[in-house]
GROMACS .gro file of C-alpha atoms in nm:
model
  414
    1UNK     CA    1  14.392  -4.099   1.593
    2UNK     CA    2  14.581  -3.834   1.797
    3UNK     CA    3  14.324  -3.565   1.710
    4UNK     CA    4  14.065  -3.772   1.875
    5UNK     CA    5  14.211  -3.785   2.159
    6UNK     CA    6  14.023  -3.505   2.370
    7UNK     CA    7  13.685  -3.743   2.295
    8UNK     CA    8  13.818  -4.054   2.302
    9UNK     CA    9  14.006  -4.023   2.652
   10UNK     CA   10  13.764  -3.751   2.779
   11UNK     CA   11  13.482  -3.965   2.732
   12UNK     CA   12  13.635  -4.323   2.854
   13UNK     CA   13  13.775  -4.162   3.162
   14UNK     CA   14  13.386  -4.049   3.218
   15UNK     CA   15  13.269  -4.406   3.194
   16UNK     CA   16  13.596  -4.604   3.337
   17UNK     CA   17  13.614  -4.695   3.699
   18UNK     CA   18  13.847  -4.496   3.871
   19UNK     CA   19  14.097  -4.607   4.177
   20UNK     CA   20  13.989  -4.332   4.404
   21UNK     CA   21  13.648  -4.374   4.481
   22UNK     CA   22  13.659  -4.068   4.644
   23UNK     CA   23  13.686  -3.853   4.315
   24UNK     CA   24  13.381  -4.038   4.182
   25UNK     CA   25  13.173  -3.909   4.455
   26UNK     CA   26  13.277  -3.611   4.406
   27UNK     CA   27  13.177  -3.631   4.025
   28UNK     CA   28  12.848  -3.781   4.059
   29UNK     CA   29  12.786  -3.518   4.400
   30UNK     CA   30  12.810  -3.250   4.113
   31UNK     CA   31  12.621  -3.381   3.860
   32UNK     CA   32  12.342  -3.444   4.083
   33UNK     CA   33  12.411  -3.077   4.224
   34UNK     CA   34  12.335  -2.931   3.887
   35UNK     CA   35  12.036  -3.163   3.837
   36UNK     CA   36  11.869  -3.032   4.083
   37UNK     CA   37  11.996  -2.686   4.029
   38UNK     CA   38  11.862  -2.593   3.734
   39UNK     CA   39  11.559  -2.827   3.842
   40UNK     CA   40  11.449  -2.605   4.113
   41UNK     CA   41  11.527  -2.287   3.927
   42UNK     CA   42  11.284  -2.396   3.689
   43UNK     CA   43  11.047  -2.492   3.853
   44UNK     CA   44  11.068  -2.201   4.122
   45UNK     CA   45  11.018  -1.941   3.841
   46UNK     CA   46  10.728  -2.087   3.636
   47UNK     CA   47  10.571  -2.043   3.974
   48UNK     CA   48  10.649  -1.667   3.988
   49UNK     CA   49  10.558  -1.678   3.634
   50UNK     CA   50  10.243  -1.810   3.706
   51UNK     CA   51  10.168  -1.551   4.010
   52UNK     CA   52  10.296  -1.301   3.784
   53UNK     CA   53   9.993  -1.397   3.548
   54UNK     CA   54   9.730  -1.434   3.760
   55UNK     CA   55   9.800  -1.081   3.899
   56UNK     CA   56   9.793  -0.922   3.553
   57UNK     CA   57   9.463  -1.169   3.451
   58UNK     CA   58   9.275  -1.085   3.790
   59UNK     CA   59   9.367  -0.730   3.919
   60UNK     CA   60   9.437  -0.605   3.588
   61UNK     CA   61   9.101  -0.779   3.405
   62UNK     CA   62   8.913  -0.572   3.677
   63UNK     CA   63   9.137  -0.253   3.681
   64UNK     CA   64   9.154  -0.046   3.338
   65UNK     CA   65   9.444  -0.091   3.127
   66UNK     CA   66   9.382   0.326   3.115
   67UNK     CA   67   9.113   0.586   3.162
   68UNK     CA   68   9.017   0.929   2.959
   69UNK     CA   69   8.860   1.181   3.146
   70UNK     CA   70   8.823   1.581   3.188
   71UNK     CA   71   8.792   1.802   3.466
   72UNK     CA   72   8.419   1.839   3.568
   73UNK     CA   73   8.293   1.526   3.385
   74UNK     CA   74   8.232   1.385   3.047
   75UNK     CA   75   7.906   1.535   2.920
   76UNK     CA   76   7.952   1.389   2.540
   77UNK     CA   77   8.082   1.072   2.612
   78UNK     CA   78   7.914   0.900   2.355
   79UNK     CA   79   8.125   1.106   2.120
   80UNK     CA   80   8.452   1.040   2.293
   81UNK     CA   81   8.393   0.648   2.308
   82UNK     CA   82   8.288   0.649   1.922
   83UNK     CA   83   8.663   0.846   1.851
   84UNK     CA   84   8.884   0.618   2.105
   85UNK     CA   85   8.742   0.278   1.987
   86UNK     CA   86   8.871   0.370   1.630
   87UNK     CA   87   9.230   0.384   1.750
   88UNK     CA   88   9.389   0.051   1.634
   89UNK     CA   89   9.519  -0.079   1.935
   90UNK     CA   90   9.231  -0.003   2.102
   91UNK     CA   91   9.017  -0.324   2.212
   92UNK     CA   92   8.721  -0.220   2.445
   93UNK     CA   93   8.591   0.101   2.522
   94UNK     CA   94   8.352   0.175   2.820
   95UNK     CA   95   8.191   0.472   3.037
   96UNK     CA   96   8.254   0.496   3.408
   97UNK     CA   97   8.135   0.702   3.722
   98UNK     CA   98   8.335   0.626   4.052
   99UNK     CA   99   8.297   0.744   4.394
  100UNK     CA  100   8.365   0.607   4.744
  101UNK     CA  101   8.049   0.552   5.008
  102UNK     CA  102   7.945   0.369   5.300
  103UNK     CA  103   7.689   0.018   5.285
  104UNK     CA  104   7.515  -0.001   5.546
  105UNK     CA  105   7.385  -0.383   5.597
  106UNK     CA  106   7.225  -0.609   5.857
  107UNK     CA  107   7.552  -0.745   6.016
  108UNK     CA  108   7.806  -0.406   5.965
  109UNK     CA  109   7.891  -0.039   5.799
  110UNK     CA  110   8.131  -0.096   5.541
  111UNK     CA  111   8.370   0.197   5.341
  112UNK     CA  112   8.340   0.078   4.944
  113UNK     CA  113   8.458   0.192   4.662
  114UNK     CA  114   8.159   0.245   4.405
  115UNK     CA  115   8.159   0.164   4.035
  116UNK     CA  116   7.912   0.279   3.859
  117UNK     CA  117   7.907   0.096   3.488
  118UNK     CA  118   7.731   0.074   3.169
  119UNK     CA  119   7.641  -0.331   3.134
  120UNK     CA  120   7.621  -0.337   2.775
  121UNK     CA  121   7.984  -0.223   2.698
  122UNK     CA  122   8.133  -0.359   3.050
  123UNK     CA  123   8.256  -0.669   2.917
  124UNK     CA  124   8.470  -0.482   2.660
  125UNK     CA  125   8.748  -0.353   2.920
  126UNK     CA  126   8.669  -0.572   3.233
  127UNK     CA  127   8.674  -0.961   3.321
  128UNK     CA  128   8.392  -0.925   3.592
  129UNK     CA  129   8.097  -1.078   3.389
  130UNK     CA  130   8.299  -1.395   3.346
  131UNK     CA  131   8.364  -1.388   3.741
  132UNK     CA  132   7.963  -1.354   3.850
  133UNK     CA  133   7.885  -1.609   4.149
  134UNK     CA  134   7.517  -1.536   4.133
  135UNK     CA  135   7.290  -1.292   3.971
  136UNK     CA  136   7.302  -1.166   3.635
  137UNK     CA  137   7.462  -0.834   3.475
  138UNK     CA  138   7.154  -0.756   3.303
  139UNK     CA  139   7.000  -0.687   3.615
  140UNK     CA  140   7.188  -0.345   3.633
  141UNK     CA  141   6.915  -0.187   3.491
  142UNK     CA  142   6.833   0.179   3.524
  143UNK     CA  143   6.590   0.282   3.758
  144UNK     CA  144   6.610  -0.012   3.935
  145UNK     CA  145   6.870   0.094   4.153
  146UNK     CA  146   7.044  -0.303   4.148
  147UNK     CA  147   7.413  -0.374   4.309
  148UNK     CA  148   7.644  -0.627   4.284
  149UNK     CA  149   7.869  -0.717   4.529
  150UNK     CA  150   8.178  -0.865   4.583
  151UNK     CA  151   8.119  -1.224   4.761
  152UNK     CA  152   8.362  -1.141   5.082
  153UNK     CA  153   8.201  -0.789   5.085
  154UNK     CA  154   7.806  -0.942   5.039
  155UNK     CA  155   7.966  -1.169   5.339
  156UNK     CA  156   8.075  -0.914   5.519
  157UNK     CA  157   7.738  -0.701   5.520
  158UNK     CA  158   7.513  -1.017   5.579
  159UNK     CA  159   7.341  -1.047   5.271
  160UNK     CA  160   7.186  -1.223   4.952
  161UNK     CA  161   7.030  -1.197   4.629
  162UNK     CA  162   6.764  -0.972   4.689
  163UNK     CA  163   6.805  -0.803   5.021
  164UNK     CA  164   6.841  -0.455   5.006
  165UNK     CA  165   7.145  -0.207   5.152
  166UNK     CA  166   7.163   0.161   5.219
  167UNK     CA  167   7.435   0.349   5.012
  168UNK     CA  168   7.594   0.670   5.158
  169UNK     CA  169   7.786   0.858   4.958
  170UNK     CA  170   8.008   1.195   5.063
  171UNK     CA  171   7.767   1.459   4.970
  172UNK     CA  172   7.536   1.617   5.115
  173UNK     CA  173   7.180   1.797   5.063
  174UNK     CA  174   7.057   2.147   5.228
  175UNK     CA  175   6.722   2.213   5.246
  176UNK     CA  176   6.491   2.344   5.535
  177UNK     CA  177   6.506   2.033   5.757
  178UNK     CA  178   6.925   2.107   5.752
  179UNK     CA  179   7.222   1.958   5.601
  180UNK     CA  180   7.101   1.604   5.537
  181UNK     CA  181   7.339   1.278   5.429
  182UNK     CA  182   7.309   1.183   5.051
  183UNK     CA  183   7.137   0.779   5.061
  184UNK     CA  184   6.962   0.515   4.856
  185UNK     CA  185   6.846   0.195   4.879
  186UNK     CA  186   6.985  -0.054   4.676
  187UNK     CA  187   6.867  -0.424   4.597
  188UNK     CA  188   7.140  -0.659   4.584
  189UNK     CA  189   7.093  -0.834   4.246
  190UNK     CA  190   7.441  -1.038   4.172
  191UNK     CA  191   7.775  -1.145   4.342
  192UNK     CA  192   8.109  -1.173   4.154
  193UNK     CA  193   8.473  -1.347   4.264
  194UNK     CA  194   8.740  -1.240   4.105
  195UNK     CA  195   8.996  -1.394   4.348
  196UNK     CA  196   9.129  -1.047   4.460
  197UNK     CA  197   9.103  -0.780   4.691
  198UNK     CA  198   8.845  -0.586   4.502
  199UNK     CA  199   8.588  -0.894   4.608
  200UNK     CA  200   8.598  -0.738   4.957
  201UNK     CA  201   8.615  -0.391   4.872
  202UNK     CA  202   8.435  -0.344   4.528
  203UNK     CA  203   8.049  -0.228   4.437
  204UNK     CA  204   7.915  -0.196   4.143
  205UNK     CA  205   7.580  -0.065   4.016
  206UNK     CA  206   7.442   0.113   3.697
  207UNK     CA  207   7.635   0.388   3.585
  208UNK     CA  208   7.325   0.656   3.555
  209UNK     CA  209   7.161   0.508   3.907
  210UNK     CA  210   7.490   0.669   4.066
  211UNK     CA  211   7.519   0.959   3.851
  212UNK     CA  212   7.145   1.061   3.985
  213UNK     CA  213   7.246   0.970   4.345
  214UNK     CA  214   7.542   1.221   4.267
  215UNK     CA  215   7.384   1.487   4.116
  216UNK     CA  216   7.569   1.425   3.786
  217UNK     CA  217   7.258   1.438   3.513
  218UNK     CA  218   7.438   1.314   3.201
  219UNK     CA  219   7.794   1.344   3.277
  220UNK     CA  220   8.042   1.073   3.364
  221UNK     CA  221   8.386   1.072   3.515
  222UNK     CA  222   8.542   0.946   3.225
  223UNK     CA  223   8.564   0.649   2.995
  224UNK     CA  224   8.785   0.327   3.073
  225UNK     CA  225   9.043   0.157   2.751
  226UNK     CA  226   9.158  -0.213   2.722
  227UNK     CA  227   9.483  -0.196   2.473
  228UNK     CA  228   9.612  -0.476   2.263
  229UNK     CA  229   9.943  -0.452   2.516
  230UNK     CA  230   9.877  -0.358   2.866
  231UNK     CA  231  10.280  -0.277   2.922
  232UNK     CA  232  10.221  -0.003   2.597
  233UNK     CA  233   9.861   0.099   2.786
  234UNK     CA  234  10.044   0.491   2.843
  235UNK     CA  235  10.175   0.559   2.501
  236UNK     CA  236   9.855   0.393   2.333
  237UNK     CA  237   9.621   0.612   2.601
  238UNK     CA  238   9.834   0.910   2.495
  239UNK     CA  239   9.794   0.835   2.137
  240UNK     CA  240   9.433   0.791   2.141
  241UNK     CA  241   9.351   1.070   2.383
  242UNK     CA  242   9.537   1.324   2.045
  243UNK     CA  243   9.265   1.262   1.850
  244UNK     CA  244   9.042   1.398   2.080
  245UNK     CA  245   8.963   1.809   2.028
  246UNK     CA  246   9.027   1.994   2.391
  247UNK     CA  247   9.181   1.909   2.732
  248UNK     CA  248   9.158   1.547   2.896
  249UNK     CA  249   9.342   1.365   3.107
  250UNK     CA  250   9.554   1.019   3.045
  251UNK     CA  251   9.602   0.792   3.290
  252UNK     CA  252   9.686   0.426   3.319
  253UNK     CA  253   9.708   0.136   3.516
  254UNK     CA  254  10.100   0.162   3.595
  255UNK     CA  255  10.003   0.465   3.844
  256UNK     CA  256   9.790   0.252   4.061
  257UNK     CA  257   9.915  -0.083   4.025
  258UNK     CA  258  10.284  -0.023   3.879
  259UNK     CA  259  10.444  -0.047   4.202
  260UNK     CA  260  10.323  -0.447   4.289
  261UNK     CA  261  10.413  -0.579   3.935
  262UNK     CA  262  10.768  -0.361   3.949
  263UNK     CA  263  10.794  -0.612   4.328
  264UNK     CA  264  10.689  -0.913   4.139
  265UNK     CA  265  10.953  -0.859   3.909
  266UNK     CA  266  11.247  -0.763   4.127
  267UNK     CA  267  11.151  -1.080   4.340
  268UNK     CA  268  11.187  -1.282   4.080
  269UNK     CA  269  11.519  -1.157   3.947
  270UNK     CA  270  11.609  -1.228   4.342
  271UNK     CA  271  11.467  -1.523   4.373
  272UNK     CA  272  11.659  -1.658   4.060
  273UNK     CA  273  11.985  -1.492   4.141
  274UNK     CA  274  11.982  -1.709   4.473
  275UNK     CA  275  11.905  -2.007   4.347
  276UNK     CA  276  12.157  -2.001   4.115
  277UNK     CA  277  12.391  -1.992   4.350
  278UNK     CA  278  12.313  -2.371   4.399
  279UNK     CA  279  12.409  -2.438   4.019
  280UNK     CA  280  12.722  -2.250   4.099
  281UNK     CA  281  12.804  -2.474   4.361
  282UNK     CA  282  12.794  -2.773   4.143
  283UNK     CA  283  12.961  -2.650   3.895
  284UNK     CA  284  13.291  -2.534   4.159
  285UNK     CA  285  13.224  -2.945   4.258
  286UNK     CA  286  13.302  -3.029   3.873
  287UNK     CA  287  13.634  -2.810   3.945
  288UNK     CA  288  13.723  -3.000   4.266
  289UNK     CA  289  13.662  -3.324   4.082
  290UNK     CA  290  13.859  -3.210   3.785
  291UNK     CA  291  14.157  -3.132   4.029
  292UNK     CA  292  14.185  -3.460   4.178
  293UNK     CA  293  14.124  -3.636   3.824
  294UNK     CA  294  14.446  -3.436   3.710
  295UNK     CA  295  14.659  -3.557   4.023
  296UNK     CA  296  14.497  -3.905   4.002
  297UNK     CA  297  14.633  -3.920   3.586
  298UNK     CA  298  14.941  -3.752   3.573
  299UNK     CA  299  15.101  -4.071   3.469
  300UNK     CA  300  14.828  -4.140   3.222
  301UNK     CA  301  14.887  -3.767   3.081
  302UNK     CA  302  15.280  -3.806   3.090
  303UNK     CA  303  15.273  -4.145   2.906
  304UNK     CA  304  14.991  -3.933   2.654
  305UNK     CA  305  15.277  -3.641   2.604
  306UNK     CA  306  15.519  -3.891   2.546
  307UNK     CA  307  15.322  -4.017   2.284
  308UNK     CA  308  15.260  -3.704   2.106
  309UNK     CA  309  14.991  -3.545   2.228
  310UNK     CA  310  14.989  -3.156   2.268
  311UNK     CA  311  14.907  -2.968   2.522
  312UNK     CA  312  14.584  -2.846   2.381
  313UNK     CA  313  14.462  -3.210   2.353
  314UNK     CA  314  14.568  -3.274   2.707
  315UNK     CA  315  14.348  -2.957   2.807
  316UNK     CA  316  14.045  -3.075   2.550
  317UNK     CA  317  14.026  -3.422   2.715
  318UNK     CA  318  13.940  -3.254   3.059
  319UNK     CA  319  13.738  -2.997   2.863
  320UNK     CA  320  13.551  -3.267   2.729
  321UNK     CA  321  13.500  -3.472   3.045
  322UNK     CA  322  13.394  -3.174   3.232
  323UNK     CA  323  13.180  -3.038   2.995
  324UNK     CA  324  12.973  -3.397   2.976
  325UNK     CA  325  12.906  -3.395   3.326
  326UNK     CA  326  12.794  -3.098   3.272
  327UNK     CA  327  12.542  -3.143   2.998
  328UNK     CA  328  12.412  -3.462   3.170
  329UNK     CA  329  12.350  -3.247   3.466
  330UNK     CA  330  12.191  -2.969   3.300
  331UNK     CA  331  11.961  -3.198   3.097
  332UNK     CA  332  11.828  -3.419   3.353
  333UNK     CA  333  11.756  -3.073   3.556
  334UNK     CA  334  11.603  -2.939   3.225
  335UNK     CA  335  11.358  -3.283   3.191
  336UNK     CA  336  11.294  -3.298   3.533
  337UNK     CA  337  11.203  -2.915   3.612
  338UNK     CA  338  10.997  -2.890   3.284
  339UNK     CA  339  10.787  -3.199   3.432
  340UNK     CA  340  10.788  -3.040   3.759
  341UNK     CA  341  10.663  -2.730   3.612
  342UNK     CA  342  10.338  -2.877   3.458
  343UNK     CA  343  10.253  -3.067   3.747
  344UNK     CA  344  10.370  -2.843   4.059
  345UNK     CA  345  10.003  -2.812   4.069
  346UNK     CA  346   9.942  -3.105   4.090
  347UNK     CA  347  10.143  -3.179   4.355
  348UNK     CA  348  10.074  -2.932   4.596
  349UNK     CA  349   9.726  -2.994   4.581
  350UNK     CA  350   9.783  -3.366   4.621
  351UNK     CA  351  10.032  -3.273   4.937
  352UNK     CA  352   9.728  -3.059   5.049
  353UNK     CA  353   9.487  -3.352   4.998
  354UNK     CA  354   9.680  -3.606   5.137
  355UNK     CA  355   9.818  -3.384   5.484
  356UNK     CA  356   9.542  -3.192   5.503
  357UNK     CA  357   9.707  -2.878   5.496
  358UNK     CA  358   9.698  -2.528   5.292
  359UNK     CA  359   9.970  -2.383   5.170
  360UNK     CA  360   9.757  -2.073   5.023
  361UNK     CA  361   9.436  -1.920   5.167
  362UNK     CA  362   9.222  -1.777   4.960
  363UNK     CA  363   9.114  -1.538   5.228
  364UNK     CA  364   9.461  -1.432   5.261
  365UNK     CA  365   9.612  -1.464   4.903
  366UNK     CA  366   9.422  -1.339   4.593
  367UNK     CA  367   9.448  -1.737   4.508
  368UNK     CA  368   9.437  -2.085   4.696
  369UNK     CA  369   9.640  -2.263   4.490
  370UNK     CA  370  10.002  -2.269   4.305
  371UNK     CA  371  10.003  -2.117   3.956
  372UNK     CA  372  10.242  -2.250   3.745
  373UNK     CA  373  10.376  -2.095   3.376
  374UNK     CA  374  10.662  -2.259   3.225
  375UNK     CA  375  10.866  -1.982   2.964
  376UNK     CA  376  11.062  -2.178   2.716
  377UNK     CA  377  11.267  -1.879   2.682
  378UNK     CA  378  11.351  -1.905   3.093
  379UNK     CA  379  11.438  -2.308   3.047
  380UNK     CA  380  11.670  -2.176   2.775
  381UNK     CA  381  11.816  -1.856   2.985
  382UNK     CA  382  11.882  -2.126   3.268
  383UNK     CA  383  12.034  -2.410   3.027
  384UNK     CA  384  12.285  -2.164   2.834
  385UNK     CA  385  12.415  -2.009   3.168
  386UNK     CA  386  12.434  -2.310   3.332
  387UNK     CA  387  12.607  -2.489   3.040
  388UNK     CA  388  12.869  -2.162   2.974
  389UNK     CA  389  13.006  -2.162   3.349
  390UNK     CA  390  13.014  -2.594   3.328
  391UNK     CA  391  13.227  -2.509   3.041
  392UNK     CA  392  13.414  -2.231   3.245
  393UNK     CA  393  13.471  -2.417   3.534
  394UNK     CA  394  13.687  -2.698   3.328
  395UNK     CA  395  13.901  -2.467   3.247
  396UNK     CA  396  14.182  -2.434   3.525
  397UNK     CA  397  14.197  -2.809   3.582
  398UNK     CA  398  14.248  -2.814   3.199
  399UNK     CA  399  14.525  -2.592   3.159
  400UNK     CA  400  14.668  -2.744   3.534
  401UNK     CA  401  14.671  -3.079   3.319
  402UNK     CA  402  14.889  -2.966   3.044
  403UNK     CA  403  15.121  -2.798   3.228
  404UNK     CA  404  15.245  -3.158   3.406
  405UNK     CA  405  15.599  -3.238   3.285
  406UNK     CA  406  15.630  -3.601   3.137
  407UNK     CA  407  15.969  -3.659   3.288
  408UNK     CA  408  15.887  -3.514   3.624
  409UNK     CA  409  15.548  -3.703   3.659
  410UNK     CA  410  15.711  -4.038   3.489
  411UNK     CA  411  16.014  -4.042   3.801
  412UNK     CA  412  15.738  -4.107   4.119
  413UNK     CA  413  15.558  -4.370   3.924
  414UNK     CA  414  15.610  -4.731   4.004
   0.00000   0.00000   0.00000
């Protein structure tokens, strides 16, 4: 019986009424604390999860996990596509020529960065045929001198399927009449959407229609790689790029857009550092509670001694109690945030409905609305820390308890 003590006691003093209201409060203050601790932790960083995904799908379906390219141009890039793709971790292999130039359109002169594609083999290393708002990708055909343009940008220049701008691009041509500005006339043919900033910012035409406007003839800049593991894309481009014979250059995604997923990540380590504070504030109210349980049982804990119980059963039964509010804390914030997680959604977008407000604009933000990705391996991160400093925090009262002397606590009792 005596070495069941710690769960016996620990557990009835849990459920029993207690004298002092005050301590119960206090008890039920920091379970509640810790509910909606490791709720909101949760929940706050399957939403950073969420941005954090949307970012990689969106900027990084449009930017290229890495490129291959060599100083003056590809001239045998058929070659050097057939030789990458056969790398193993290699998914999607595609030719690319890339300059910056002016639109000129009804409404306004826009800067633009120009991509100039091959549609047949586009889809291998980018998401942008799956984003089209209008038109068709097979309209990029060659000759035909066809654009597509990024919906804010198409806004922006004030037009539509089938209106034509002027592109301007930094060269130049010297002939008799003078040093003349490079231009062509393109028809628009498609829009795409992406969500991002490229939709404002972003052309895209046939890869040999901008190679003539550029003097190129055959060459390229280079050819674009989608890896298997996008956070491997610089040892897998480096790998790949070995098998190749001569000089080329490696590069990858991480020197462009390295620096906003590094932010994403330190904000979220941050984010989750401060809000734990607020589970660390429960859990110091499980030690106040624990404190005035001690001073509100010492006669209980004397008459326990006197009994026969050790000390390390006196410290388990406050252990034990602790420790249960703990876990009942803890698991009502794990139910509660995981539910909050799937529907945060949801939610906002009924709060939105319902108030008629906007928390995101998609003008603004690459997104209007609140992505959401719950990690089991975060809930589990949050539960075990949250449950190891519960357990923690018990232990001063604990030890506080078995120190009381039977005798001395036995004289002031009535």
């Amino acid at each position: 019986m005596l070495n069941n003590i710690p769960f016996l006691v620990g557990l009835r003093y849990l459920r029993a009424r207690r004298r002092n209201h005050f301590i119960s409060f206090i008890s039920g203050v920091s379970m509640v604390g810790l509910t909606l601790g490791v709720m909101v932790l949760i929940i706050v960083l399957s939403v950073m999860n969420g941005f954090d995904r949307e970012l990689r799908n969106r900027i990084l379906g449009m930017v290229p996990h890495a490129t291959v390219s060599q100083p003056g141009g590809l001239a045998d890039w058929p070659a050097v596509a057939s030789i990458l793709s056969q790398h193993p971790d290699v998914e999607g292999v595609s030719p690319f020529t890339e300059s910056q130039a002016m639109l000129v359109g009804p409404s306004q002169t826009k800067g633009v960065a120009v991509s100039g594609v091959e549609p047949a083999t586009l889809s291998q290393v980018s998401i942008l045929p799956n984003h089209l708002t209008s038109g068709s990708l097979d309209d990029l055909q060659e000759g035909r001198f066809g654009i597509l343009l990024g919906d804010i940008l198409a806004r922006q220049l004030g037009v539509d399927l089938g209106d034509r701008v002027t592109m301007m691009v930094p060269e130049v041509t010297v002939n008799l009449a003078g040093v003349t500005p490079r231009f062509k006339r393109f028809e628009v043919v498609g829009t795409f959407a992406v969500g991002a900033e490229l939709d404002a910012n972003l052309a895209v035409v046939q890869m040999n229609d901008l190679g003539r406007l550029l003097r190129y003839d055959d060459r390229v800049d280079g050819v674009h790689l989608k890896v298997d593991d996008l956070f491997l894309a610089r040892q897998i481009a480096i790998d790949a790029g070995r098998s190749l014979q001569g000089r080329y250059l490696v590069s990858d995604w991480t020197r462009t857009q390295g620096n906003l997923f590094q932010a994403i990540q330190l904000e979220k380590r941050m984010v989750g550092l401060l809000l734990f504070m607020i589970v660390a504030v429960a859990v110091f109210n499980i030690v106040s509670s624990l404190v005035m349980m001690v001073t509100d049982k010492q006669g209980e804990i004397a008459i326990l001694r006197t009994l026969g119980a050790r000390s390390g059963q006196i410290m388990g039964i406050f252990i034990v109690q602790g420790t249960a509010i703990g876990l009942i804390g803890i698991a009502l914030g794990v139910i509660l945030g995981v539910l909050g997680a799937w529907s945060v959604a949801d939610i906002i977008a009924w709060i939105e409905h319902t108030f008629h407000i906007q928390f995101l604009n998609a003008e603004v933000y690459f997104i209007s609305y609140i992505p959401s990705e719950l990690k089991w391996s975060d809930v589990r991160m949050i539960a075990s820390a949250s449950f190891v400093i519960s357990v923690l925090a018990t232990i001063y009262p604990a030890w506080r308890a078995s120190r009381i002397s039977p005798a001395e606590a036995l004289r002031y009792e009535s």
